[in-house]
mmCIF file of C-alpha atoms in Angstrom:
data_model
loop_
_atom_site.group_PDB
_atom_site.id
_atom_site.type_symbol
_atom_site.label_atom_id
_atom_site.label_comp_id
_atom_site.label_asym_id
_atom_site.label_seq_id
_atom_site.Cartn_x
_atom_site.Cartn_y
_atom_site.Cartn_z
ATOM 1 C CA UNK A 14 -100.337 50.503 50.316
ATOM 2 C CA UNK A 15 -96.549 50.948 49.028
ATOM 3 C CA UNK A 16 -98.218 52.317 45.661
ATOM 4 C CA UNK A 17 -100.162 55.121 47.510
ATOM 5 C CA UNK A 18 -97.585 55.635 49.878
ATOM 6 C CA UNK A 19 -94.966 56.758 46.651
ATOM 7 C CA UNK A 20 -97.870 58.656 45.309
ATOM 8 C CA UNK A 21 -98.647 61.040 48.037
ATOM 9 C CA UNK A 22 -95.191 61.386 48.642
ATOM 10 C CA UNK A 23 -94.242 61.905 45.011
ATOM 11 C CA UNK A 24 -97.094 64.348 44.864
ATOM 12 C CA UNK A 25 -96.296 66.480 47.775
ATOM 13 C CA UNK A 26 -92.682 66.275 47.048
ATOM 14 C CA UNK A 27 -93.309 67.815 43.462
ATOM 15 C CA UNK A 28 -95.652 70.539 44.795
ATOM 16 C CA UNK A 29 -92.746 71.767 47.415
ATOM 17 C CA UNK A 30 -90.422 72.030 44.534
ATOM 18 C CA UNK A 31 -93.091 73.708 42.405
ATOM 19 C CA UNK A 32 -93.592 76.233 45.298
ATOM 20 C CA UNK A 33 -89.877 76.676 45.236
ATOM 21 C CA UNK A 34 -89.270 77.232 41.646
ATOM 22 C CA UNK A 35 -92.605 79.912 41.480
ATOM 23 C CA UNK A 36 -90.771 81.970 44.427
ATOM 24 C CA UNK A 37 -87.902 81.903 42.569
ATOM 25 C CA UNK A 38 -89.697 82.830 39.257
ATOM 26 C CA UNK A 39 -91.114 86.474 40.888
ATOM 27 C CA UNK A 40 -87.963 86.757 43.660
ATOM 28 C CA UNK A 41 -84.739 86.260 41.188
ATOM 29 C CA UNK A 42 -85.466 89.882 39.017
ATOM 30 C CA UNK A 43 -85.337 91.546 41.802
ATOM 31 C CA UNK A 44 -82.346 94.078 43.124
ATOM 32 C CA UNK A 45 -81.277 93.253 46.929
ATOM 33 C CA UNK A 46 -82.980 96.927 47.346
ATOM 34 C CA UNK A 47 -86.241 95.493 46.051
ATOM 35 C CA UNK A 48 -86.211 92.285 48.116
ATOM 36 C CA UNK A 49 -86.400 93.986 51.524
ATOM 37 C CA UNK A 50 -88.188 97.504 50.104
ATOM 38 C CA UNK A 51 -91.750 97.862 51.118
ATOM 39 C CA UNK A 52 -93.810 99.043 47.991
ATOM 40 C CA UNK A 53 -96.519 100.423 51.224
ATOM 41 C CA UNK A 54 -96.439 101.349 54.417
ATOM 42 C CA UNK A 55 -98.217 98.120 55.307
ATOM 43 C CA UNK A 56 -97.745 94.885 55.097
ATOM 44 C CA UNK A 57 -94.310 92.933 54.183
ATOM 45 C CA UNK A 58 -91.343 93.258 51.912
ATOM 46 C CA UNK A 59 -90.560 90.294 49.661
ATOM 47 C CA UNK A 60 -87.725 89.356 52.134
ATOM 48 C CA UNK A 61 -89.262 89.144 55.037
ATOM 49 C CA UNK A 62 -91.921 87.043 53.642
ATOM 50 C CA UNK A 63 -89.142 84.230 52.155
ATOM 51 C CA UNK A 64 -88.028 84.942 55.892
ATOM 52 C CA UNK A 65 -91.119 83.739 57.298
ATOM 53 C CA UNK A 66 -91.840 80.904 54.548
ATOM 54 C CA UNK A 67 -88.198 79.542 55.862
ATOM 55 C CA UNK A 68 -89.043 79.907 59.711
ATOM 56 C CA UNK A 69 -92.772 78.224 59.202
ATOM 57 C CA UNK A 70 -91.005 74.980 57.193
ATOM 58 C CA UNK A 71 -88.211 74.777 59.129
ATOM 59 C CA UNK A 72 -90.591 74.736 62.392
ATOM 60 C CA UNK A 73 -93.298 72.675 61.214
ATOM 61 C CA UNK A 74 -92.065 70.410 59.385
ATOM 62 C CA UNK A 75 -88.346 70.356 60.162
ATOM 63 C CA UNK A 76 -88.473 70.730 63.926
ATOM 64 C CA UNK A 77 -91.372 69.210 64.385
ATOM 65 C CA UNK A 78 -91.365 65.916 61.851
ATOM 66 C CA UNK A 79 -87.656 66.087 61.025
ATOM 67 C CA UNK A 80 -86.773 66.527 64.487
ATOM 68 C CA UNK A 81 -84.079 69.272 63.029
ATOM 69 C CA UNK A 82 -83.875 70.713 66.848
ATOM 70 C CA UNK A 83 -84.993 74.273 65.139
ATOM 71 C CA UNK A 84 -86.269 76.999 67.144
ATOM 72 C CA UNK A 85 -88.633 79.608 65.636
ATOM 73 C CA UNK A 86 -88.206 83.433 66.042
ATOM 74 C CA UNK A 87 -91.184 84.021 64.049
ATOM 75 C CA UNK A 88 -91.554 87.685 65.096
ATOM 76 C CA UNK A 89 -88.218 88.404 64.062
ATOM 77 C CA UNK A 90 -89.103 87.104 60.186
ATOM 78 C CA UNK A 91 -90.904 89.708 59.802
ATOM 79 C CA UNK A 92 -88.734 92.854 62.420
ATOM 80 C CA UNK A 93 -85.565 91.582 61.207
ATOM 81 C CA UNK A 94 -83.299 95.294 61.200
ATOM 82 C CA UNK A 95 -80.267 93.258 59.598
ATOM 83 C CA UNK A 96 -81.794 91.067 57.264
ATOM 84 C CA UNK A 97 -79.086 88.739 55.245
ATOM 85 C CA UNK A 98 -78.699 89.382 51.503
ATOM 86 C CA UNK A 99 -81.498 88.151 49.253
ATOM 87 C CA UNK A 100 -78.960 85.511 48.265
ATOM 88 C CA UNK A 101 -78.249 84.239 51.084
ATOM 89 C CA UNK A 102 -82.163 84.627 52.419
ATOM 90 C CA UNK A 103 -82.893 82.462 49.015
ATOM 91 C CA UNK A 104 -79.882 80.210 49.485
ATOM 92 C CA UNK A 105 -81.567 79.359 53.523
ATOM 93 C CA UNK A 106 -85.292 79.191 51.933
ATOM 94 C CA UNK A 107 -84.156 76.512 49.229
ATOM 95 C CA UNK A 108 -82.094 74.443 51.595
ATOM 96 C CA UNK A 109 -85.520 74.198 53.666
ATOM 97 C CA UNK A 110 -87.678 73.716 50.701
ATOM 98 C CA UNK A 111 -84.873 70.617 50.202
ATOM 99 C CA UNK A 112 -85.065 69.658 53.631
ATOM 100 C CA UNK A 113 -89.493 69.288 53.248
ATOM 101 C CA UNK A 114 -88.508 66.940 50.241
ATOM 102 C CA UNK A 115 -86.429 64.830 52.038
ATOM 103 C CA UNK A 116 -88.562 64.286 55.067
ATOM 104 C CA UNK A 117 -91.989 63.923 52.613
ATOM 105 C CA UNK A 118 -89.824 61.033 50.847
ATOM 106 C CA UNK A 119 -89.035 59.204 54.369
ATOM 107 C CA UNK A 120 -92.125 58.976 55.471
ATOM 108 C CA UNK A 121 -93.652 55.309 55.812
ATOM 109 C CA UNK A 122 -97.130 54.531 55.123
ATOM 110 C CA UNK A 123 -97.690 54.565 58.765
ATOM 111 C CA UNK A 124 -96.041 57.880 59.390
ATOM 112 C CA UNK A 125 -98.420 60.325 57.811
ATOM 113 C CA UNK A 126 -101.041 59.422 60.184
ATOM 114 C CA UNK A 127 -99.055 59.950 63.167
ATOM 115 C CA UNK A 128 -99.944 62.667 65.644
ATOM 116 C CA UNK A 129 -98.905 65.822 65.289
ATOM 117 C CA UNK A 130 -98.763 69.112 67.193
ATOM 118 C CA UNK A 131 -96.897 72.219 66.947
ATOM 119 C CA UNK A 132 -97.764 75.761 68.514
ATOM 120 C CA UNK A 133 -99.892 78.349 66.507
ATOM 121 C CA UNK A 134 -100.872 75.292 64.563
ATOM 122 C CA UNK A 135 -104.177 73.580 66.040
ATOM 123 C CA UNK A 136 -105.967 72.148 62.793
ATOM 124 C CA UNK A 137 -103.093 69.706 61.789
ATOM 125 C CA UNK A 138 -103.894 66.598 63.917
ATOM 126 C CA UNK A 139 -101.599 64.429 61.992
ATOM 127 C CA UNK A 140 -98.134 64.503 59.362
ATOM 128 C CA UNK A 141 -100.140 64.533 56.143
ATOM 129 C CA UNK A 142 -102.592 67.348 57.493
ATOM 130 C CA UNK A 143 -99.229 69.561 58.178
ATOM 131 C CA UNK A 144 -97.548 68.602 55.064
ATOM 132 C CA UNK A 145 -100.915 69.780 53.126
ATOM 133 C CA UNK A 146 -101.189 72.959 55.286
ATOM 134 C CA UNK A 147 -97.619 74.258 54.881
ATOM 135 C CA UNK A 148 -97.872 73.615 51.242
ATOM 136 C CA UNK A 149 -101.111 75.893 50.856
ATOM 137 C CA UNK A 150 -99.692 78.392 53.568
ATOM 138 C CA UNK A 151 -96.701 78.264 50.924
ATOM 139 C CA UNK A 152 -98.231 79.375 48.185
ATOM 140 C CA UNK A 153 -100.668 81.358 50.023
ATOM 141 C CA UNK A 154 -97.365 84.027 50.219
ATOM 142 C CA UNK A 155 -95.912 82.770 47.173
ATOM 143 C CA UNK A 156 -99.096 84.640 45.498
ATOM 144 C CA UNK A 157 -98.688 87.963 48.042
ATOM 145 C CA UNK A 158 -94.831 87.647 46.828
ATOM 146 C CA UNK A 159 -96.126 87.807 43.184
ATOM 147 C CA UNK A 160 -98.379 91.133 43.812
ATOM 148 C CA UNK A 161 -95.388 92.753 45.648
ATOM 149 C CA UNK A 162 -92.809 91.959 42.680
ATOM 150 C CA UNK A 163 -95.158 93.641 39.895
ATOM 151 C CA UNK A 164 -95.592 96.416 42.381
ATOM 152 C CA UNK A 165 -91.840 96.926 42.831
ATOM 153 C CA UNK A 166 -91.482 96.345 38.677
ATOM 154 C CA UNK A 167 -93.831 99.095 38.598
ATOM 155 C CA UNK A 168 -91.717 101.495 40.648
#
């Protein structure tokens, strides 16, 4: 069980960082400007989006496996007025990406079965199920993120 235990883990763990590094791979080029600009008059900017991706891990996961003793704002990751800088905003979403790593690596065989419950999420049952749907709620923005830059490349 040890074996699949470091697997999973090792897996998951390596996806999170992945997720991280393709954020970083569209975010980086960008000006501050571009980072919190809207290319419409729908939808998000770039920065509130790493906003949100830093709220959902640190709730889920964090607060609620963790046991960080976050508390979610979730409208305000996407109504922030005063957002931080983009560095800063990336400096918070990579110390949370880091923070999902270390909690996927201390989890016991046993763990990942363990119940789980969160508001807003009533599908994950157990640890492994929220540690698989952050990840693909991850990239799900990770991809919108990658739209927005080429839009705001295009501009």
């Amino acid at each position: 069980m040890a074996e699949l235990n470091e697997t999973v883990a090792a897996g998951l763990a390596a996806y999170y960082e992945y997720v991280g590094a393709q954020l970083h791979k569209w975010v980086d080029p960008l000006s501050n400007e571009q980072f919190w600009r809207k290319p419409y008059p729908y939808g998000n900017s770039v920065g509130h989006l790493v906003l949100h991706l830093t709220g959902n891990l640190n709730y889920y996961i964090g607060a609620r496996v963790a046991e960080t003793g976050y508390v979610r704002d979730r409208d305000r990751e996407f109504t922030e007025k005063q957002p931080p800088p983009k560095h800063a905003a990336l400096q918070a979403f990579d110390r949370t990406i880091a923070l999902v790593v270390a909690a996927i690596r201390k989890q016991q065989p046993a763990d990942w079965g363990k119940a789980y419950t969160a508001e807003r999420e009533p599908e994950a049952a157990d640890r492994f199920q929220i540690f698989v749907r952050c990840a693909g709620h991850a990239y799900h923005h990770v991809g919108q993120i990658v739209y927005l830059s080429r839009e705001l490349a295009r501009a």
